[in-house]
Amino acid sequence: MIRQSSSLMRTLTLLAGLVFQIIPLPSGLDLARPYLLALFLCYWCLETPEKTGLGTAFIYGLLSDLFSSGMLGEQALRLVILAFLVSRFRARLRFFPLWQQALAVFALLLNDRLIMSLLHWLVNDHGLSWVAWLSPVLGMLVWPWLFVGIDMLRLRARERS
Amino acid sequence: MVYASSSTKRFSDSASETLPLLAYLILASVLMLTDHRMNVGQQAREKLSVVIEPVWWLASLPSRMWSGVDDELATRQALQDSNERLLHELQVVNARMQRMSAINDENQRLRDLLHAKRNGSLQVQMVSILDVDLNPYRQRIVLNAGTRQGVKVGQAIMDAGGMLGQVIEVSDNKATALLVTDADHAIPVQVARSGFRAIAFGTGDPGSLLISDIPQSADIRKGDLLVTSGMGGRFPAGFPVATIEKLSPNDTGLFMVGKAKPAARMDRGLEVLLVNEIVPSPPSPARVVTPTGKPPVAVGSATPPIKPETSSKPKQPTESPVPASDIDANADNNNDRP
């Protein structure tokens, strides 16, 4: 029962992350959109590593590419790299205090932006505007709330069952 | 001892993870390559529209709810004000229309005299925009109409200001349109004042278009209105596209580069017009060229090719922008001849 509710929650949060990628934001701010999908994925990689691996990252990345009419495989690649890094340093990340974890998440998201700008550069796209680099900062600020929020939701689900 | 065992475990962990990582990375790279070369993504999106459309609908829900609330909360005063303003605008537009129809009749008569055939009718369809942010790095919008509503790939879209873009992907109930400001977009234009033809490329920045390789002798100035030329038959002729904001010499100094401000509203408006029927453009020697394609250049014909160095005004509108290399080659040809 616990496992079931947890996996339901994982699917729901990841789907919410997918939808958030294409929700309209005020123009100008849309470049700085925090990468919630990556944050959710990061959370589930830390909490349920046996269920969330590179395959999950790949599938959700591919879905996000399909929905956002970007280059097919771009987000899949970025999220697979992110999931790999998280699972590689999972033991350390899990026992970090929250603020230190947020810093690590910032580094992960920054790395993700670097990969993204490299990919864009490879297909001869123009560079990213400076607003795009705000996205990792916003992601870092969102991380503690997101982490505590999902933890509380899971706890409540466990108590109920 | 404890450390050693834990480190070996970690090592084996990473080894078992590295292989799948490589496999996924290769898979993603292959996908990106095939999409970049063969546009697989578009076909996949057409096939999977059943899955994609509900997600788009879900994502546009917040903004629709917001506009619903906004409508509910509109005060009587605000509605009266906007009604008054619209009536005023309608009167101005009507007056202008009267004049335009007279000019249109006159134009038709003159064309008849010249035996020029031109079917002036233009059918448009009002389509609403689905408020989703596809990709902030690309200038694309989702239209709330698809194959069922008769939307086809390649249709031009415009708003009250001017040309907005064209449809590139269509599924059952939705369509994706590329805006003129997208970095992948090019639109054949013409200076309304002088008739000089050029191609306006998107820059990826919603506020600017780029006109490259303008000959020094071209009759084009700051503040000129660029309208669609109708070349290529994709866009109907004579609709505003952009206004020239800046002209500057390019790197070689032989040509000029123009920066223009789009006439249409590039932020997500509420509704756009979809052009249903495109007027067949009159036959013309010029054709639409891609940035890499070579435009036809008259070599060895009776009229000498236009040289960029000469400052005399060309009576005949110049060809589509010609890459510098072509002009040079042409000039050489000319010099070789006695």
Short mmCIF file of C-alpha atoms in Angstrom, two decimals:
data_model
loop_
_atom_site.label_atom_id
_atom_site.label_comp_id
_atom_site.label_asym_id
_atom_site.label_seq_id
_atom_site.Cartn_x
_atom_site.Cartn_y
_atom_site.Cartn_z
CA MET A 1 0.00 0.00 0.00
CA ILE A 2 2.77 2.39 0.98
CA ARG A 3 4.77 1.49 -2.06
CA GLN A 4 1.74 1.95 -4.27
CA SER A 5 0.92 5.42 -2.99
CA SER A 6 4.56 6.40 -3.31
CA SER A 7 4.77 5.27 -6.93
CA LEU A 8 1.49 7.05 -7.68
CA MET A 9 2.92 10.20 -6.19
CA ARG A 10 6.09 9.82 -8.20
CA THR A 11 4.15 9.55 -11.44
CA LEU A 12 1.95 12.51 -10.54
CA THR A 13 4.81 14.80 -9.59
CA LEU A 14 6.79 13.91 -12.72
CA LEU A 15 3.72 14.52 -14.88
CA ALA A 16 3.23 17.86 -13.13
CA GLY A 17 6.84 18.64 -13.98
CA LEU A 18 6.12 17.86 -17.63
CA VAL A 19 3.08 20.15 -17.71
CA PHE A 20 4.93 22.90 -15.89
CA GLN A 21 7.47 22.99 -18.73
CA ILE A 22 4.84 24.35 -21.13
CA ILE A 23 2.61 26.41 -18.82
CA PRO A 24 2.64 29.99 -20.11
CA LEU A 25 4.61 32.41 -17.97
CA PRO A 26 4.82 36.18 -18.48
CA SER A 27 7.07 36.87 -21.47
CA GLY A 28 10.66 37.47 -20.45
CA LEU A 29 10.24 35.25 -17.43
CA ASP A 30 9.69 32.14 -19.54
CA LEU A 31 13.44 31.85 -20.17
CA ALA A 32 14.10 31.70 -16.43
CA ARG A 33 11.55 28.94 -15.88
CA PRO A 34 12.85 26.66 -13.11
CA TYR A 35 13.38 23.12 -14.37
CA LEU A 36 10.85 21.49 -12.03
CA LEU A 37 10.91 18.22 -13.97
CA ALA A 38 14.60 17.87 -13.18
CA LEU A 39 14.00 18.74 -9.52
CA PHE A 40 11.26 16.13 -9.16
CA LEU A 41 13.43 13.57 -10.91
CA CYS A 42 16.31 14.44 -8.59
CA TYR A 43 14.06 13.96 -5.56
CA TRP A 44 12.85 10.53 -6.66
CA CYS A 45 16.36 9.44 -7.61
CA LEU A 46 17.42 10.26 -4.07
CA GLU A 47 14.42 8.70 -2.33
CA THR A 48 13.50 5.65 -4.39
CA PRO A 49 16.62 4.78 -6.39
CA GLU A 50 15.45 1.23 -7.04
CA LYS A 51 12.41 2.56 -8.93
CA THR A 52 13.83 5.70 -10.51
CA GLY A 53 16.83 5.28 -12.72
CA LEU A 54 18.24 6.32 -16.04
CA GLY A 55 15.30 4.71 -17.86
CA THR A 56 12.76 6.88 -16.06
CA ALA A 57 14.86 9.96 -16.79
CA PHE A 58 15.08 9.04 -20.46
CA ILE A 59 11.35 8.41 -20.85
CA TYR A 60 10.27 11.61 -19.12
CA GLY A 61 12.87 13.62 -21.01
CA LEU A 62 11.60 12.23 -24.29
CA LEU A 63 8.01 13.03 -23.33
CA SER A 64 9.01 16.58 -22.46
CA ASP A 65 10.71 16.91 -25.84
CA LEU A 66 7.53 15.74 -27.55
CA PHE A 67 5.31 18.18 -25.68
CA SER A 68 7.54 21.20 -25.96
CA SER A 69 8.37 20.77 -29.66
CA GLY A 70 12.07 20.94 -28.97
CA MET A 71 14.72 18.75 -30.54
CA LEU A 72 13.78 15.13 -29.91
CA GLY A 73 16.20 13.56 -27.43
CA GLU A 74 17.64 16.79 -26.06
CA GLN A 75 15.95 16.77 -22.67
CA ALA A 76 16.23 12.98 -22.58
CA LEU A 77 20.00 13.33 -22.79
CA ARG A 78 20.13 16.11 -20.21
CA LEU A 79 17.94 14.27 -17.70
CA VAL A 80 19.84 10.99 -18.13
CA ILE A 81 23.07 12.79 -17.27
CA LEU A 82 21.40 14.45 -14.29
CA ALA A 83 19.96 11.16 -13.02
CA PHE A 84 23.35 9.50 -13.40
CA LEU A 85 25.08 12.21 -11.38
CA VAL A 86 22.45 12.07 -8.66
CA SER A 87 22.62 8.29 -8.31
CA ARG A 88 26.42 8.43 -8.39
CA PHE A 89 26.57 10.87 -5.45
CA ARG A 90 23.37 9.67 -3.82
CA ALA A 91 25.04 8.47 -0.60
CA ARG A 92 26.53 11.90 0.00
CA LEU A 93 23.59 14.00 -1.19
CA ARG A 94 21.12 12.19 1.05
CA PHE A 95 22.93 13.13 4.23
CA PHE A 96 23.63 16.73 3.33
CA PRO A 97 21.71 19.36 5.29
CA LEU A 98 19.00 20.95 3.18
CA TRP A 99 20.86 24.13 2.27
CA GLN A 100 23.92 22.19 1.18
CA GLN A 101 21.69 19.91 -0.85
CA ALA A 102 20.23 23.00 -2.51
CA LEU A 103 23.73 24.10 -3.48
CA ALA A 104 24.42 20.67 -4.96
CA VAL A 105 21.16 20.92 -6.90
CA PHE A 106 22.25 24.33 -8.15
CA ALA A 107 25.48 22.76 -9.45
CA LEU A 108 23.50 20.00 -11.14
CA LEU A 109 21.14 22.46 -12.82
CA LEU A 110 24.04 24.68 -13.88
CA ASN A 111 25.72 21.68 -15.44
CA ASP A 112 22.42 20.92 -17.19
CA ARG A 113 22.31 24.45 -18.64
CA LEU A 114 25.90 24.07 -19.85
CA ILE A 115 25.02 20.84 -21.65
CA MET A 116 21.99 22.56 -23.11
CA SER A 117 23.93 25.52 -24.45
CA LEU A 118 26.52 23.12 -25.86
CA LEU A 119 23.78 21.20 -27.68
CA HIS A 120 22.25 24.42 -28.99
CA TRP A 121 25.65 25.55 -30.16
CA LEU A 122 26.18 22.23 -31.95
CA VAL A 123 23.01 22.62 -34.02
CA ASN A 124 24.04 26.20 -34.85
CA ASP A 125 21.42 27.85 -32.73
CA HIS A 126 21.99 31.25 -31.27
CA GLY A 127 23.29 31.41 -27.70
CA LEU A 128 21.14 31.56 -24.61
CA SER A 129 20.18 34.94 -23.24
CA TRP A 130 21.39 35.84 -19.77
CA VAL A 131 17.89 35.34 -18.34
CA ALA A 132 18.25 31.61 -19.05
CA TRP A 133 21.02 31.39 -16.45
CA LEU A 134 18.58 32.54 -13.76
CA SER A 135 16.80 29.21 -14.07
CA PRO A 136 19.31 27.22 -11.93
CA VAL A 137 19.17 29.92 -9.26
CA LEU A 138 15.37 29.71 -9.13
CA GLY A 139 15.66 25.92 -9.08
CA MET A 140 17.99 26.12 -6.09
CA LEU A 141 15.57 28.40 -4.25
CA VAL A 142 12.63 26.09 -5.00
CA TRP A 143 14.46 22.88 -3.97
CA PRO A 144 14.09 23.05 -0.13
CA TRP A 145 10.34 23.77 -0.36
CA LEU A 146 9.84 21.04 -2.90
CA PHE A 147 11.83 18.54 -0.88
CA VAL A 148 10.04 19.25 2.40
CA GLY A 149 6.67 19.44 0.64
CA ILE A 150 6.87 16.01 -0.99
CA ASP A 151 8.32 14.52 2.20
CA MET A 152 5.33 15.78 4.18
CA LEU A 153 2.87 14.50 1.60
CA ARG A 154 4.47 11.07 1.67
CA LEU A 155 4.47 11.02 5.45
CA ARG A 156 0.80 11.85 5.56
CA ALA A 157 0.02 9.14 2.99
CA ARG A 158 1.95 6.66 5.12
CA GLU A 159 0.09 7.64 8.29
CA ARG A 160 -3.26 7.29 6.60
CA SER A 161 -2.58 3.81 5.33
CA MET B 1 38.65 -2.40 6.42
CA VAL B 2 35.23 -0.93 6.42
CA TYR B 3 36.33 1.81 4.06
CA ALA B 4 37.85 -0.64 1.62
CA SER B 5 34.73 -2.74 1.39
CA SER B 6 32.48 0.27 0.92
CA SER B 7 34.71 1.71 -1.78
CA THR B 8 34.76 -1.53 -3.74
CA LYS B 9 31.01 -1.65 -3.50
CA ARG B 10 30.74 1.88 -4.78
CA PHE B 11 33.08 1.09 -7.60
CA SER B 12 31.05 -1.88 -8.74
CA ASP B 13 27.91 0.26 -8.44
CA SER B 14 29.26 2.89 -10.74
CA ALA B 15 30.52 0.28 -13.20
CA SER B 16 27.08 -1.26 -13.44
CA GLU B 17 25.65 2.23 -14.00
CA THR B 18 28.13 3.41 -16.57
CA LEU B 19 27.11 0.95 -19.26
CA PRO B 20 23.40 1.88 -19.22
CA LEU B 21 24.44 5.54 -19.12
CA LEU B 22 26.46 5.12 -22.30
CA ALA B 23 23.62 3.23 -23.96
CA TYR B 24 21.10 5.96 -23.12
CA LEU B 25 23.46 8.73 -24.18
CA ILE B 26 24.05 7.07 -27.53
CA LEU B 27 20.32 6.50 -27.97
CA ALA B 28 19.55 10.15 -27.20
CA SER B 29 22.29 11.37 -29.54
CA VAL B 30 21.00 9.18 -32.37
CA LEU B 31 17.51 10.55 -31.77
CA MET B 32 18.78 14.11 -31.86
CA LEU B 33 20.71 13.51 -35.04
CA THR B 34 17.79 11.87 -36.85
CA ASP B 35 15.46 14.62 -35.67
CA HIS B 36 17.89 17.32 -36.78
CA ARG B 37 18.41 15.74 -40.21
CA MET B 38 15.10 14.13 -41.00
CA ASN B 39 12.60 15.90 -38.78
CA VAL B 40 11.40 12.75 -37.05
CA GLY B 41 9.97 14.82 -34.19
CA GLN B 42 7.31 16.35 -36.40
CA GLN B 43 6.09 12.95 -37.60
CA ALA B 44 6.15 11.58 -34.07
CA ARG B 45 4.10 14.52 -32.81
CA GLU B 46 1.55 14.00 -35.58
CA LYS B 47 1.22 10.31 -34.67
CA LEU B 48 1.04 10.94 -30.93
CA SER B 49 -1.33 13.90 -31.09
CA VAL B 50 -3.86 11.94 -29.01
CA VAL B 51 -1.41 12.05 -26.09
CA ILE B 52 -0.02 15.51 -26.71
CA GLU B 53 -3.25 17.47 -27.18
CA PRO B 54 -4.68 16.78 -23.69
CA VAL B 55 -1.39 17.85 -22.10
CA TRP B 56 -1.42 21.10 -24.07
CA TRP B 57 -5.03 21.61 -23.04
CA LEU B 58 -4.08 21.03 -19.39
CA ALA B 59 -1.17 23.46 -19.59
CA SER B 60 -3.35 26.20 -21.08
CA LEU B 61 -5.94 25.76 -18.33
CA PRO B 62 -4.47 28.26 -15.81
CA SER B 63 -4.34 31.11 -18.29
CA ARG B 64 -7.83 30.34 -19.56
CA MET B 65 -9.17 30.25 -16.02
CA TRP B 66 -7.44 33.55 -15.37
CA SER B 67 -9.00 35.18 -18.42
CA GLY B 68 -12.38 33.78 -17.35
CA VAL B 69 -12.00 35.36 -13.92
CA ASP B 70 -10.85 38.55 -15.59
CA ASP B 71 -14.02 38.63 -17.70
CA GLU B 72 -16.19 38.07 -14.64
CA LEU B 73 -14.54 40.85 -12.72
CA ALA B 74 -14.64 43.43 -15.50
CA THR B 75 -16.49 46.47 -14.26
CA ARG B 76 -19.33 48.15 -16.09
CA GLN B 77 -17.21 51.28 -16.48
CA ALA B 78 -14.33 49.38 -18.06
CA LEU B 79 -16.67 47.65 -20.49
CA GLN B 80 -18.28 50.95 -21.45
CA ASP B 81 -14.88 52.50 -22.01
CA SER B 82 -13.68 49.69 -24.19
CA ASN B 83 -16.97 49.68 -26.11
CA GLU B 84 -16.65 53.39 -26.78
CA ARG B 85 -13.07 53.00 -27.91
CA LEU B 86 -13.95 50.12 -30.22
CA LEU B 87 -16.83 52.05 -31.78
CA HIS B 88 -14.51 54.95 -32.40
CA GLU B 89 -11.92 52.67 -33.98
CA LEU B 90 -14.58 51.02 -36.08
CA GLN B 91 -15.63 54.38 -37.50
CA VAL B 92 -12.07 55.29 -38.38
CA VAL B 93 -11.48 51.90 -39.98
CA ASN B 94 -14.75 52.09 -41.89
CA ALA B 95 -13.86 55.49 -43.29
CA ARG B 96 -10.49 54.13 -44.36
CA MET B 97 -12.17 51.10 -45.90
CA GLN B 98 -14.38 53.30 -48.07
CA ARG B 99 -11.31 54.98 -49.49
CA MET B 100 -9.53 51.67 -49.90
CA SER B 101 -12.37 50.12 -51.84
CA ALA B 102 -12.33 53.04 -54.27
CA ILE B 103 -8.59 52.62 -54.71
CA ASN B 104 -9.04 48.88 -55.09
CA ASP B 105 -11.57 49.39 -57.88
CA GLU B 106 -9.24 51.79 -59.61
CA ASN B 107 -6.37 49.36 -59.20
CA GLN B 108 -8.49 46.58 -60.71
CA ARG B 109 -9.40 48.78 -63.70
CA LEU B 110 -5.74 49.65 -64.29
CA ARG B 111 -4.79 45.99 -64.03
CA ASP B 112 -7.50 45.16 -66.55
CA LEU B 113 -6.04 47.76 -68.89
CA LEU B 114 -2.66 46.10 -68.51
CA HIS B 115 -4.27 42.68 -69.00
CA ALA B 116 -2.74 41.60 -65.74
CA LYS B 117 -4.64 38.80 -64.08
CA ARG B 118 -5.01 38.94 -60.40
CA ASN B 119 -7.57 37.29 -58.24
CA GLY B 120 -8.04 39.74 -55.42
CA SER B 121 -10.10 37.60 -53.09
CA LEU B 122 -8.54 36.47 -49.87
CA GLN B 123 -10.30 34.14 -47.50
CA VAL B 124 -9.36 34.11 -43.88
CA GLN B 125 -10.43 32.10 -40.89
CA MET B 126 -10.30 33.32 -37.31
CA VAL B 127 -8.40 30.92 -35.06
CA SER B 128 -7.62 31.25 -31.37
CA ILE B 129 -4.19 30.64 -29.94
CA LEU B 130 -3.76 27.98 -27.28
CA ASP B 131 -1.82 29.62 -24.50
CA VAL B 132 1.12 27.27 -23.98
CA ASP B 133 4.82 28.08 -23.95
CA LEU B 134 6.32 25.54 -26.29
CA ASN B 135 9.96 26.38 -26.18
CA PRO B 136 11.32 29.75 -25.13
CA TYR B 137 14.23 29.39 -27.53
CA ARG B 138 11.99 28.99 -30.54
CA GLN B 139 9.30 31.30 -31.78
CA ARG B 140 6.35 29.00 -32.10
CA ILE B 141 2.69 29.09 -31.17
CA VAL B 142 -0.05 26.46 -30.95
CA LEU B 143 -3.28 27.18 -32.80
CA ASN B 144 -6.56 25.85 -31.53
CA ALA B 145 -7.51 24.29 -34.87
CA GLY B 146 -6.25 21.33 -36.85
CA THR B 147 -6.97 19.04 -39.77
CA ARG B 148 -10.63 18.78 -38.73
CA GLN B 149 -11.00 22.55 -39.12
CA GLY B 150 -9.25 22.44 -42.47
CA VAL B 151 -5.83 23.69 -41.43
CA LYS B 152 -2.99 22.66 -43.74
CA VAL B 153 0.76 22.81 -43.46
CA GLY B 154 2.14 25.94 -45.11
CA GLN B 155 -0.82 28.23 -44.50
CA ALA B 156 0.09 31.80 -43.65
CA ILE B 157 -1.17 33.36 -40.44
CA MET B 158 -1.50 37.04 -39.63
CA ASP B 159 -3.00 39.39 -37.11
CA ALA B 160 -4.32 42.93 -37.30
CA GLY B 161 -0.77 44.31 -37.45
CA GLY B 162 0.61 42.14 -40.23
CA MET B 163 2.15 38.80 -41.12
CA LEU B 164 2.76 36.54 -38.18
CA GLY B 165 4.13 33.30 -39.63
CA GLN B 166 3.11 30.00 -41.15
CA VAL B 167 1.74 26.63 -40.11
CA ILE B 168 4.38 23.90 -39.86
CA GLU B 169 2.72 21.01 -38.04
CA VAL B 170 -0.91 19.94 -38.00
CA SER B 171 -2.61 17.31 -35.89
CA ASP B 172 -6.32 16.56 -35.56
CA ASN B 173 -7.35 19.54 -33.46
CA LYS B 174 -4.18 21.54 -33.03
CA ALA B 175 -1.58 23.09 -35.27
CA THR B 176 1.87 24.52 -34.60
CA ALA B 177 2.94 27.68 -36.36
CA LEU B 178 6.41 29.08 -36.90
CA LEU B 179 6.56 32.85 -36.35
CA VAL B 180 8.44 35.10 -38.75
CA THR B 181 10.89 35.92 -35.95
CA ASP B 182 12.02 32.28 -35.49
CA ALA B 183 15.63 31.72 -36.43
CA ASP B 184 14.53 29.09 -38.98
CA HIS B 185 12.09 31.37 -40.77
CA ALA B 186 12.53 33.49 -43.88
CA ILE B 187 9.89 35.54 -45.66
CA PRO B 188 10.11 37.26 -49.06
CA VAL B 189 9.47 40.97 -48.63
CA GLN B 190 9.44 44.16 -50.59
CA VAL B 191 9.97 47.77 -49.59
CA ALA B 192 6.53 49.34 -49.92
CA ARG B 193 7.96 52.68 -51.04
CA SER B 194 10.46 51.63 -53.70
CA GLY B 195 9.59 48.05 -54.58
CA PHE B 196 13.06 46.74 -53.64
CA ARG B 197 12.77 43.03 -52.91
CA ALA B 198 14.58 41.19 -50.17
CA ILE B 199 14.21 38.35 -47.73
CA ALA B 200 13.63 38.94 -44.05
CA PHE B 201 15.14 36.30 -41.79
CA GLY B 202 14.01 35.63 -38.25
CA THR B 203 16.58 36.10 -35.53
CA GLY B 204 15.05 34.16 -32.63
CA ASP B 205 14.46 37.48 -30.88
CA PRO B 206 10.72 38.34 -30.86
CA GLY B 207 11.47 42.01 -31.52
CA SER B 208 13.61 41.90 -34.63
CA LEU B 209 14.02 40.60 -38.17
CA LEU B 210 17.21 40.63 -40.21
CA ILE B 211 17.61 41.61 -43.85
CA SER B 212 21.07 40.65 -45.02
CA ASP B 213 23.05 41.32 -48.19
CA ILE B 214 21.33 44.52 -49.25
CA PRO B 215 23.29 46.14 -52.11
CA GLN B 216 24.63 49.62 -51.34
CA SER B 217 22.64 50.97 -54.26
CA ALA B 218 19.32 49.62 -53.05
CA ASP B 219 16.60 52.13 -52.39
CA ILE B 220 15.93 51.39 -48.75
CA ARG B 221 15.96 53.68 -45.73
CA LYS B 222 15.36 53.69 -42.05
CA GLY B 223 11.63 53.74 -41.35
CA ASP B 224 10.67 51.97 -44.58
CA LEU B 225 7.73 49.58 -44.36
CA LEU B 226 8.41 46.05 -45.59
CA VAL B 227 5.41 44.23 -47.04
CA THR B 228 5.10 40.67 -48.28
CA SER B 229 6.08 40.45 -51.93
CA GLY B 230 4.03 37.33 -52.67
CA MET B 231 7.03 35.59 -54.23
CA GLY B 232 6.95 31.87 -53.78
CA GLY B 233 3.19 31.94 -53.37
CA ARG B 234 3.17 31.06 -49.71
CA PHE B 235 2.32 34.48 -48.32
CA PRO B 236 -0.29 36.72 -49.93
CA ALA B 237 1.26 39.91 -51.33
CA GLY B 238 1.03 43.37 -49.84
CA PHE B 239 0.69 42.75 -46.12
CA PRO B 240 2.96 44.56 -43.65
CA VAL B 241 5.78 42.47 -42.21
CA ALA B 242 8.17 44.87 -40.50
CA THR B 243 9.60 48.37 -40.36
CA ILE B 244 13.30 49.03 -40.95
CA GLU B 245 14.89 50.23 -37.74
CA LYS B 246 18.58 50.27 -38.56
CA LEU B 247 20.82 49.89 -41.59
CA SER B 248 24.49 49.22 -41.22
CA PRO B 249 27.29 47.99 -43.50
CA ASN B 250 28.14 44.31 -43.14
CA ASP B 251 31.61 42.89 -42.44
CA THR B 252 32.87 43.22 -46.00
CA GLY B 253 31.54 46.75 -46.31
CA LEU B 254 30.11 45.95 -49.74
CA PHE B 255 26.61 45.18 -48.57
CA MET B 256 24.25 46.45 -45.94
CA VAL B 257 22.45 44.65 -43.17
CA GLY B 258 19.05 45.83 -42.03
CA LYS B 259 17.35 45.31 -38.71
CA ALA B 260 13.58 45.50 -38.74
CA LYS B 261 10.81 45.53 -36.18
CA PRO B 262 7.95 43.09 -36.89
CA ALA B 263 4.55 44.63 -37.58
CA ALA B 264 2.54 41.83 -35.99
CA ARG B 265 2.28 41.39 -32.26
CA MET B 266 4.77 38.67 -31.50
CA ASP B 267 3.72 38.06 -27.93
CA ARG B 268 0.87 35.63 -27.60
CA GLY B 269 -2.20 37.49 -28.76
CA LEU B 270 -5.63 36.02 -28.39
CA GLU B 271 -6.65 35.33 -31.95
CA VAL B 272 -5.02 35.20 -35.35
CA LEU B 273 -6.23 35.05 -38.92
CA LEU B 274 -5.45 31.97 -40.94
CA VAL B 275 -5.19 32.69 -44.66
CA ASN B 276 -7.25 30.06 -46.45
CA GLU B 277 -6.77 30.88 -50.06
CA ILE B 278 -3.55 32.17 -51.45
CA VAL B 279 -3.63 34.32 -54.50
CA PRO B 280 -1.50 32.80 -57.25
CA SER B 281 1.41 35.17 -57.60
CA PRO B 282 2.22 36.57 -61.04
CA PRO B 283 5.00 34.70 -62.84
CA SER B 284 8.33 36.27 -62.05
CA PRO B 285 11.96 35.43 -62.71
CA ALA B 286 12.89 35.85 -59.07
CA ARG B 287 12.28 32.99 -56.73
CA VAL B 288 12.56 32.42 -53.05
CA VAL B 289 16.01 31.38 -51.99
CA THR B 290 17.15 29.74 -48.86
CA PRO B 291 20.13 31.27 -47.08
CA THR B 292 22.36 28.58 -48.58
CA GLY B 293 20.67 28.33 -51.96
CA LYS B 294 21.95 30.32 -54.90
CA PRO B 295 19.55 32.75 -56.51
CA PRO B 296 19.40 32.93 -60.26
CA VAL B 297 21.77 35.54 -61.60
CA ALA B 298 21.54 36.74 -65.16
CA VAL B 299 24.92 36.00 -66.68
CA GLY B 300 25.72 37.19 -70.16
CA SER B 301 22.24 38.53 -70.77
CA ALA B 302 21.49 41.73 -72.62
CA THR B 303 21.15 43.81 -69.51
CA PRO B 304 24.31 44.17 -67.47
CA PRO B 305 24.07 42.70 -63.99
CA ILE B 306 23.64 45.20 -61.21
CA LYS B 307 26.90 45.87 -59.50
CA PRO B 308 26.84 46.71 -55.83
CA GLU B 309 29.59 49.32 -56.19
CA THR B 310 27.69 51.61 -58.54
CA SER B 311 25.63 54.15 -56.68
CA SER B 312 23.18 54.90 -59.46
CA LYS B 313 19.62 54.04 -58.59
CA PRO B 314 18.48 50.85 -60.26
CA LYS B 315 15.22 51.52 -62.03
CA GLN B 316 14.41 47.86 -62.01
CA PRO B 317 13.96 46.35 -58.58
CA THR B 318 16.95 44.19 -57.76
CA GLU B 319 16.85 40.47 -57.39
CA SER B 320 16.58 38.71 -54.10
CA PRO B 321 19.69 39.31 -52.00
CA VAL B 322 22.68 37.87 -53.76
CA PRO B 323 25.57 36.45 -51.76
CA ALA B 324 28.77 38.40 -52.16
CA SER B 325 30.56 35.50 -53.84
CA ASP B 326 27.97 35.36 -56.60
CA ILE B 327 28.27 39.01 -57.43
CA ASP B 328 32.04 38.77 -57.55
CA ALA B 329 31.93 35.79 -59.85
CA ASN B 330 29.49 37.62 -62.00
CA ALA B 331 31.63 40.73 -62.19
CA ASP B 332 34.62 38.60 -63.19
CA ASN B 333 32.60 37.06 -65.98
CA ASN B 334 31.74 40.48 -67.18
CA ASN B 335 35.35 41.61 -67.16
CA ASP B 336 36.52 38.57 -69.10
CA ARG B 337 34.32 39.44 -71.99
CA PRO B 338 35.80 41.91 -74.45
#
